[in-house]
Tab-separated table of C-alpha atoms and ligand atoms in Angstrom:
chain	number	residue	atom	x	y	z
A	16	UNK	CA	-7.363	-14.659	26.485
A	17	UNK	CA	-8.423	-11.070	26.944
A	18	UNK	CA	-9.755	-8.949	24.174
A	19	UNK	CA	-11.895	-5.895	24.002
A	20	UNK	CA	-14.515	-6.673	21.433
A	21	UNK	CA	-17.441	-5.022	19.783
A	22	UNK	CA	-19.631	-5.700	22.791
A	23	UNK	CA	-17.597	-3.139	24.664
A	24	UNK	CA	-16.438	-5.275	27.541
A	25	UNK	CA	-13.191	-7.099	28.025
A	26	UNK	CA	-13.597	-10.824	28.337
A	27	UNK	CA	-10.965	-12.670	30.293
A	28	UNK	CA	-11.163	-16.398	29.767
A	29	UNK	CA	-9.605	-18.805	32.235
A	30	UNK	CA	-7.054	-20.193	29.824
A	31	UNK	CA	-4.271	-20.029	32.382
A	32	UNK	CA	-6.041	-22.434	34.695
A	33	UNK	CA	-7.166	-21.897	38.250
A	34	UNK	CA	-4.519	-23.591	40.382
A	35	UNK	CA	-1.272	-22.301	39.069
A	36	UNK	CA	1.545	-22.159	41.593
A	37	UNK	CA	2.681	-18.736	42.708
A	38	UNK	CA	5.574	-17.251	40.789
A	39	UNK	CA	8.591	-18.515	42.658
A	40	UNK	CA	11.222	-15.857	42.197
A	41	UNK	CA	11.861	-13.201	44.783
A	42	UNK	CA	14.362	-11.205	42.730
A	43	UNK	CA	14.617	-7.761	44.198
A	44	UNK	CA	13.240	-4.970	42.045
A	45	UNK	CA	16.655	-3.363	41.546
A	46	UNK	CA	19.108	-6.090	42.470
A	47	UNK	CA	21.692	-6.643	39.731
A	48	UNK	CA	22.174	-10.132	38.396
A	49	UNK	CA	24.653	-12.390	40.136
A	50	UNK	CA	27.769	-13.701	38.409
A	51	UNK	CA	27.737	-17.284	39.654
A	52	UNK	CA	26.150	-18.666	36.503
A	53	UNK	CA	22.560	-19.578	35.873
A	54	UNK	CA	20.396	-21.428	38.332
A	55	UNK	CA	18.377	-24.429	37.183
A	56	UNK	CA	15.345	-23.704	35.046
A	57	UNK	CA	12.354	-22.898	37.227
A	58	UNK	CA	8.949	-24.515	37.220
A	59	UNK	CA	6.836	-22.605	34.759
A	60	UNK	CA	3.542	-20.982	35.668
A	61	UNK	CA	2.228	-21.062	32.117
A	62	UNK	CA	3.046	-23.268	29.121
A	63	UNK	CA	3.242	-20.420	26.651
A	64	UNK	CA	3.779	-16.770	27.446
A	65	UNK	CA	3.128	-15.881	23.783
A	66	UNK	CA	-0.232	-14.330	23.071
A	67	UNK	CA	-1.922	-16.024	20.122
A	68	UNK	CA	-1.326	-13.606	17.219
A	69	UNK	CA	-4.917	-14.130	16.076
A	70	UNK	CA	-6.149	-12.836	19.454
A	71	UNK	CA	-7.420	-9.634	17.817
A	72	UNK	CA	-10.799	-8.109	18.703
A	73	UNK	CA	-13.240	-8.022	15.775
A	74	UNK	CA	-13.421	-4.916	13.587
A	75	UNK	CA	-15.532	-1.977	14.675
A	76	UNK	CA	-19.074	-2.434	13.372
A	77	UNK	CA	-20.709	0.532	15.099
A	78	UNK	CA	-21.055	4.070	13.823
A	79	UNK	CA	-21.814	6.108	16.960
A	80	UNK	CA	-19.539	6.667	19.969
A	81	UNK	CA	-19.657	3.863	22.512
A	82	UNK	CA	-18.454	3.281	26.034
A	83	UNK	CA	-16.204	0.369	26.865
A	84	UNK	CA	-15.519	-1.026	30.318
A	85	UNK	CA	-12.017	-2.472	30.239
A	86	UNK	CA	-10.301	-4.236	33.116
A	87	UNK	CA	-6.585	-4.944	32.924
A	88	UNK	CA	-4.795	-6.930	35.606
A	89	UNK	CA	-1.058	-7.429	36.005
A	90	UNK	CA	0.438	-10.860	36.449
A	91	UNK	CA	3.945	-12.088	37.182
A	92	UNK	CA	4.791	-15.453	35.628
A	93	UNK	CA	7.742	-17.733	35.136
A	94	UNK	CA	7.716	-19.024	31.566
A	95	UNK	CA	10.100	-20.213	28.893
A	96	UNK	CA	11.726	-17.777	26.479
A	97	UNK	CA	12.670	-20.881	24.522
A	98	UNK	CA	12.703	-24.545	25.580
A	99	UNK	CA	14.810	-24.987	28.727
A	100	UNK	CA	15.292	-21.251	29.292
A	101	UNK	CA	13.057	-19.736	31.978
A	102	UNK	CA	12.513	-16.091	32.825
A	103	UNK	CA	10.220	-14.195	35.160
A	104	UNK	CA	7.849	-12.111	33.082
A	105	UNK	CA	5.718	-9.202	34.156
A	106	UNK	CA	2.569	-8.994	32.065
A	107	UNK	CA	-0.729	-7.353	31.421
A	108	UNK	CA	-3.231	-10.218	31.583
A	109	UNK	CA	-0.722	-13.050	31.687
A	110	UNK	CA	0.661	-12.977	28.164
A	111	UNK	CA	2.939	-10.923	25.927
A	112	UNK	CA	1.988	-8.575	24.421
A	113	UNK	CA	-0.879	-7.390	26.620
A	114	UNK	CA	-4.411	-7.725	25.253
A	115	UNK	CA	-5.157	-5.660	22.173
A	116	UNK	CA	-7.817	-3.040	22.850
A	117	UNK	CA	-9.914	-1.963	19.867
A	118	UNK	CA	-12.253	1.006	19.809
A	119	UNK	CA	-13.566	3.611	17.379
A	120	UNK	CA	-12.455	7.233	17.226
A	121	UNK	CA	-14.544	9.153	19.773
A	122	UNK	CA	-15.342	6.141	21.942
A	123	UNK	CA	-15.052	6.364	25.711
A	124	UNK	CA	-12.951	3.869	27.658
A	125	UNK	CA	-13.571	3.284	31.364
A	126	UNK	CA	-10.414	1.545	32.498
A	127	UNK	CA	-10.006	-0.427	35.707
A	128	UNK	CA	-6.410	-1.349	36.451
A	129	UNK	CA	-5.623	-4.026	39.041
A	130	UNK	CA	-2.289	-4.999	40.594
A	131	UNK	CA	-2.657	-8.102	42.747
A	132	UNK	CA	-0.196	-8.849	45.507
A	133	UNK	CA	2.875	-10.709	44.327
A	134	UNK	CA	6.234	-11.627	45.732
A	135	UNK	CA	8.089	-8.703	44.220
A	136	UNK	CA	5.626	-6.046	45.303
A	137	UNK	CA	6.381	-3.689	42.436
A	138	UNK	CA	4.068	-0.859	41.476
A	139	UNK	CA	2.690	-0.801	37.951
A	140	UNK	CA	0.629	1.530	35.798
A	141	UNK	CA	-0.477	2.073	32.191
A	142	UNK	CA	0.688	4.781	29.790
A	143	UNK	CA	-1.496	4.773	26.678
A	144	UNK	CA	-0.122	6.601	23.666
A	145	UNK	CA	-3.745	7.006	22.570
A	146	UNK	CA	-4.562	9.213	25.573
A	147	UNK	CA	-4.418	12.963	26.162
A	148	UNK	CA	-3.556	13.269	29.851
A	149	UNK	CA	-0.668	13.201	32.332
A	150	UNK	CA	1.556	10.260	31.507
A	151	UNK	CA	-1.048	8.914	29.102
A	152	UNK	CA	-2.908	7.749	32.198
A	153	UNK	CA	0.198	6.571	34.035
A	154	UNK	CA	-0.011	8.959	36.967
A	155	UNK	CA	-3.613	8.148	37.781
A	156	UNK	CA	-3.223	4.392	37.272
A	157	UNK	CA	-0.168	3.830	39.478
A	158	UNK	CA	-1.147	1.030	41.848
A	159	UNK	CA	0.820	-0.796	44.532
A	160	UNK	CA	0.279	-4.544	44.854
A	161	UNK	CA	-2.879	-5.350	46.716
A	162	UNK	CA	-4.176	-1.775	46.694
A	163	UNK	CA	-7.607	-0.901	45.387
A	164	UNK	CA	-7.759	-0.868	41.580
A	165	UNK	CA	-7.275	2.432	39.768
A	166	UNK	CA	-9.997	3.750	37.500
A	167	UNK	CA	-9.678	6.300	34.729
A	168	UNK	CA	-11.879	7.370	31.842
A	169	UNK	CA	-10.589	8.605	28.512
A	170	UNK	CA	-11.920	9.421	25.092
A	171	UNK	CA	-10.057	7.935	22.148
A	172	UNK	CA	-9.901	11.322	20.476
A	173	UNK	CA	-7.407	10.612	17.687
A	174	UNK	CA	-7.321	7.508	15.499
A	175	UNK	CA	-4.308	5.324	14.897
A	176	UNK	CA	-2.689	2.273	16.387
A	177	UNK	CA	-0.682	2.896	19.529
A	178	UNK	CA	1.453	1.303	22.242
A	179	UNK	CA	0.508	1.088	25.860
A	180	UNK	CA	3.107	0.196	28.445
A	181	UNK	CA	3.976	0.232	32.112
A	182	UNK	CA	5.590	3.577	32.962
A	183	UNK	CA	6.773	3.417	36.554
A	184	UNK	CA	10.349	4.717	37.113
A	185	UNK	CA	11.720	1.210	36.332
A	186	UNK	CA	9.693	1.160	33.110
A	187	UNK	CA	12.537	-0.115	30.921
A	188	UNK	CA	12.899	-3.156	33.206
A	189	UNK	CA	9.151	-3.707	33.277
A	190	UNK	CA	8.721	-3.379	29.503
A	191	UNK	CA	11.653	-5.720	28.935
A	192	UNK	CA	9.835	-8.147	31.220
A	193	UNK	CA	6.738	-7.982	29.007
A	194	UNK	CA	4.635	-4.990	30.061
A	195	UNK	CA	3.428	-3.527	26.769
A	196	UNK	CA	0.558	-3.930	24.342
A	197	UNK	CA	-1.437	-2.085	21.696
A	198	UNK	CA	-4.619	-0.068	21.433
A	199	UNK	CA	-6.217	0.338	18.024
A	200	UNK	CA	-8.415	3.384	17.551
A	201	UNK	CA	-10.178	2.888	14.246
A	202	UNK	CA	-10.922	6.008	12.200
A	203	UNK	CA	-14.598	6.954	11.922
A	204	UNK	CA	-14.685	5.396	8.456
A	205	UNK	CA	-13.064	2.182	9.659
A	206	UNK	CA	-10.308	0.143	8.068
A	207	UNK	CA	-10.274	-1.833	4.817
A	208	UNK	CA	-11.631	-5.344	5.172
A	209	UNK	CA	-9.025	-8.085	5.213
A	210	UNK	CA	-9.321	-11.844	5.569
A	211	UNK	CA	-6.998	-12.146	8.542
A	212	UNK	CA	-5.531	-9.922	11.220
A	213	UNK	CA	-2.467	-10.698	13.313
A	214	UNK	CA	-1.100	-9.045	16.438
A	215	UNK	CA	2.648	-9.187	16.999
A	216	UNK	CA	4.690	-7.512	19.712
A	217	UNK	CA	8.456	-7.213	19.541
A	218	UNK	CA	10.588	-6.552	22.573
A	219	UNK	CA	14.058	-7.280	23.866
A	220	UNK	CA	14.943	-9.285	26.991
A	221	UNK	CA	18.136	-8.539	28.942
A	222	UNK	CA	19.320	-11.519	30.977
A	223	UNK	CA	22.367	-12.753	32.846
A	224	UNK	CA	22.707	-15.759	30.534
A	225	UNK	CA	23.834	-16.330	26.988
A	226	UNK	CA	21.284	-16.829	24.263
A	227	UNK	CA	20.240	-20.493	24.343
A	228	UNK	CA	21.934	-21.211	27.678
A	229	UNK	CA	19.650	-23.582	29.553
A	230	UNK	CA	18.502	-22.672	33.040
A	231	UNK	CA	16.825	-19.746	34.719
A	232	UNK	CA	17.807	-16.350	33.361
A	233	UNK	CA	17.579	-13.457	35.806
A	234	UNK	CA	17.120	-9.923	34.586
A	235	UNK	CA	20.436	-8.120	33.939
A	236	UNK	CA	20.432	-4.350	34.470
A	237	UNK	CA	24.000	-3.984	33.154
A	238	UNK	CA	23.029	-5.600	29.857
A	239	UNK	CA	20.067	-3.245	29.655
A	240	UNK	CA	22.248	-0.204	30.347
A	241	UNK	CA	24.504	-1.343	27.493
A	242	UNK	CA	21.396	-2.016	25.358
A	243	UNK	CA	22.769	-5.484	24.602
A	244	UNK	CA	19.829	-7.871	24.855
A	245	UNK	CA	20.118	-11.627	25.134
A	246	UNK	CA	16.875	-12.148	23.238
A	247	UNK	CA	14.810	-10.104	20.802
A	248	UNK	CA	11.435	-11.774	20.546
A	249	UNK	CA	7.982	-11.645	19.065
A	250	UNK	CA	5.102	-12.229	21.505
A	251	UNK	CA	7.487	-12.902	24.355
A	252	UNK	CA	9.182	-16.043	23.056
A	253	UNK	CA	12.176	-16.740	20.851
A	254	UNK	CA	10.837	-18.270	17.612
A	255	UNK	CA	7.586	-18.857	19.494
A	256	UNK	CA	5.417	-18.292	16.409
A	257	UNK	CA	7.019	-20.829	14.107
A	258	UNK	CA	6.473	-24.511	13.268
A	259	UNK	CA	3.369	-25.772	15.119
A	260	UNK	CA	2.602	-22.243	16.279
A	261	UNK	CA	2.996	-20.518	12.901
A	262	UNK	CA	0.175	-18.267	11.741
A	263	UNK	CA	-2.006	-19.732	8.997
A	264	UNK	CA	-3.332	-18.289	5.727
A	265	UNK	CA	-4.485	-19.426	2.292
A	266	UNK	CA	-3.486	-18.206	-1.128
A	267	UNK	CA	-5.730	-15.422	-2.361
A	268	UNK	CA	-6.305	-14.056	1.131
A	269	UNK	CA	-5.231	-10.716	2.535
A	270	UNK	CA	-3.914	-9.987	6.012
A	271	UNK	CA	-3.178	-7.021	8.217
A	272	UNK	CA	-0.404	-7.238	10.789
A	273	UNK	CA	-0.457	-4.956	13.821
A	274	UNK	CA	3.144	-4.766	14.947
A	275	UNK	CA	3.871	-3.252	18.353
A	276	UNK	CA	7.478	-2.535	19.240
A	277	UNK	CA	7.638	-2.327	23.018
A	278	UNK	CA	11.402	-1.891	22.982
A	279	UNK	CA	12.375	-0.711	25.485
A	280	UNK	CA	15.370	0.409	23.425
A	281	UNK	CA	15.775	-1.073	19.954
A	282	UNK	CA	14.219	0.103	16.699
A	283	UNK	CA	12.916	-2.802	14.677
A	284	UNK	CA	13.360	-3.185	10.924
A	285	UNK	CA	10.217	-5.131	10.211
A	286	UNK	CA	10.265	-7.117	6.963
A	287	UNK	CA	8.183	-9.958	5.484
A	288	UNK	CA	10.509	-12.462	3.788
A	289	UNK	CA	9.049	-13.647	0.479
A	290	UNK	CA	6.391	-10.938	0.501
A	291	UNK	CA	6.019	-7.158	0.766
A	292	UNK	CA	3.949	-4.704	2.804
A	293	UNK	CA	1.618	-3.972	-0.083
A	294	UNK	CA	-0.067	-1.280	2.020
A	295	UNK	CA	1.902	0.041	4.956
A	296	UNK	CA	0.542	2.409	7.597
A	297	UNK	CA	3.778	4.087	8.570
A	298	UNK	CA	4.123	4.614	12.323
A	299	UNK	CA	0.537	3.450	12.743
A	300	UNK	CA	-0.929	6.465	10.910
A	301	UNK	CA	-4.373	5.265	9.816
A	302	UNK	CA	-5.556	8.597	8.343
A	303	UNK	CA	-2.976	9.008	5.585
A	304	UNK	CA	-3.212	6.754	2.532
A	305	UNK	CA	-0.884	3.848	3.252
A	306	UNK	CA	2.496	3.613	1.554
A	307	UNK	CA	2.771	0.980	-1.159
A	308	UNK	CA	5.062	-2.001	-1.539
A	309	UNK	CA	7.356	-1.308	1.380
A	310	UNK	CA	10.070	-3.915	1.907
A	311	UNK	CA	11.417	-3.036	5.349
A	312	UNK	CA	10.209	-0.346	7.713
A	313	UNK	CA	11.696	1.111	10.863
A	314	UNK	CA	9.494	0.795	13.925
A	315	UNK	CA	10.787	2.877	16.792
A	316	UNK	CA	10.374	1.587	20.333
A	317	UNK	CA	7.049	2.849	21.595
A	318	UNK	CA	5.365	2.517	18.203
A	319	UNK	CA	2.709	0.234	16.815
A	320	UNK	CA	2.541	0.025	13.065
A	321	UNK	CA	0.245	-1.790	10.639
A	322	UNK	CA	0.971	-3.428	7.326
A	323	UNK	CA	-1.166	-5.356	4.888
A	324	UNK	CA	-0.016	-8.152	2.649
A	325	UNK	CA	-1.431	-10.396	-0.023
A	326	UNK	CA	-0.725	-14.097	-0.397
A	327	UNK	CA	-0.667	-14.804	-4.136
A	328	UNK	CA	1.631	-17.827	-3.804
A	329	UNK	CA	1.885	-20.654	-1.259
A	330	UNK	CA	4.776	-21.179	1.090
A	331	UNK	CA	6.067	-19.643	4.279
A	332	UNK	CA	6.221	-15.889	4.803
A	333	UNK	CA	8.669	-15.090	7.570
A	334	UNK	CA	8.325	-11.855	9.469
A	335	UNK	CA	11.644	-10.709	10.871
A	336	UNK	CA	13.511	-7.832	12.372
A	337	UNK	CA	15.874	-7.239	9.437
A	338	UNK	CA	18.625	-6.309	11.861
A	339	UNK	CA	19.275	-9.925	11.039
A	340	UNK	CA	21.331	-11.193	13.949
A	341	UNK	CA	18.199	-10.665	16.012
A	342	UNK	CA	16.278	-12.885	13.583
A	343	UNK	CA	18.887	-15.611	13.102
A	344	UNK	CA	20.174	-15.871	16.678
A	345	UNK	CA	18.057	-13.981	19.184
A	346	UNK	CA	14.505	-15.013	18.323
A	347	UNK	CA	12.929	-12.224	16.240
A	348	UNK	CA	11.319	-14.372	13.573
A	349	UNK	CA	7.709	-15.470	13.104
A	350	UNK	CA	6.138	-17.468	10.318
A	351	UNK	CA	2.891	-17.355	8.364
A	352	UNK	CA	2.193	-20.666	6.658
A	353	UNK	CA	0.387	-20.004	3.390
A	354	UNK	CA	-1.388	-23.008	1.867
A	355	UNK	CA	-2.654	-23.218	-1.701
A	356	UNK	CA	-1.896	-24.224	-5.230
A	357	UNK	CA	1.267	-22.924	-6.933
A	358	UNK	CA	0.849	-19.850	-9.123
A	359	UNK	CA	3.604	-20.566	-11.610
A	360	UNK	CA	3.318	-17.340	-13.551
A	361	UNK	CA	4.333	-15.505	-10.377
A	362	UNK	CA	6.788	-18.012	-9.003
A	363	UNK	CA	8.016	-21.328	-10.365
A	364	UNK	CA	10.349	-23.393	-8.222
A	365	UNK	CA	11.142	-25.911	-10.967
A	366	UNK	CA	10.435	-24.687	-14.500
B	17	CU	CU1	5.143	-2.391	35.697
């Protein structure tokens, strides 16, 4: 819904509708979860919290430094982690992860950061790992709800693909509630052309319920202190990018996956089942020649990485956190549906 494109402005479409009800939880910023069991599932403010993984700005097609005016607004929303399980998310621009920002090395970004009034009245800000400056911009972008927007300017001085996240003192709580995204700073010479690009964000959600327990899950600070999440998800939802919402590709195509691990605490072991990272930009390093044929790669919290794959055969490719309990039980699995004719010399299901 919001993407910084080649035109240099961020476009925010009204895909969330104009008459949504206000988020209806008044959970205190630091109040621990109760122990009386879950309340009933709440009315949701948005059908899907998951950002469409194809919501990627187009590749850089300019060769001189540009200026980009980017506006990012926070939004609190009740949405489903999985069917029947509601949670109050905090977001950049209403979805998880926040909008991907894409610029070229040397470009200037004029950022406006808005925090509308909401029931919880928490401050927010933005720490960009692509920024030289105090807190990666966090200090100068700290805004209380309803205050005037913050404005900063920064030059994307070093290329790579990077996390941004909320960095107020309760940042672990805010990131676990959805406040992270990625900024791609393309090298001067650009990136190899691919047929498809996908944007995935992993993070863990700490709640007072059990995984799959229907009802409204409140945030659980004790679970976060123990680093024992209820859910580990891609794009904010458990298994939210599977079945009808799987990514699509065709045999013979190539794809690049930008994979942001918001954390706040767990290192991901990102792996494509039935495929391989044929070119893998370790830790999001876009200047070094990519590593070849990587099966599983660690992605520390606070890192965005990039990996390219080919689709020589049809069938599903499942992207998982290969710390497998997270994939089999807690939600960290997404699917790319690859359509095409069988290539029996590579793979034959029934010789
Ligand atoms: Cu925040």
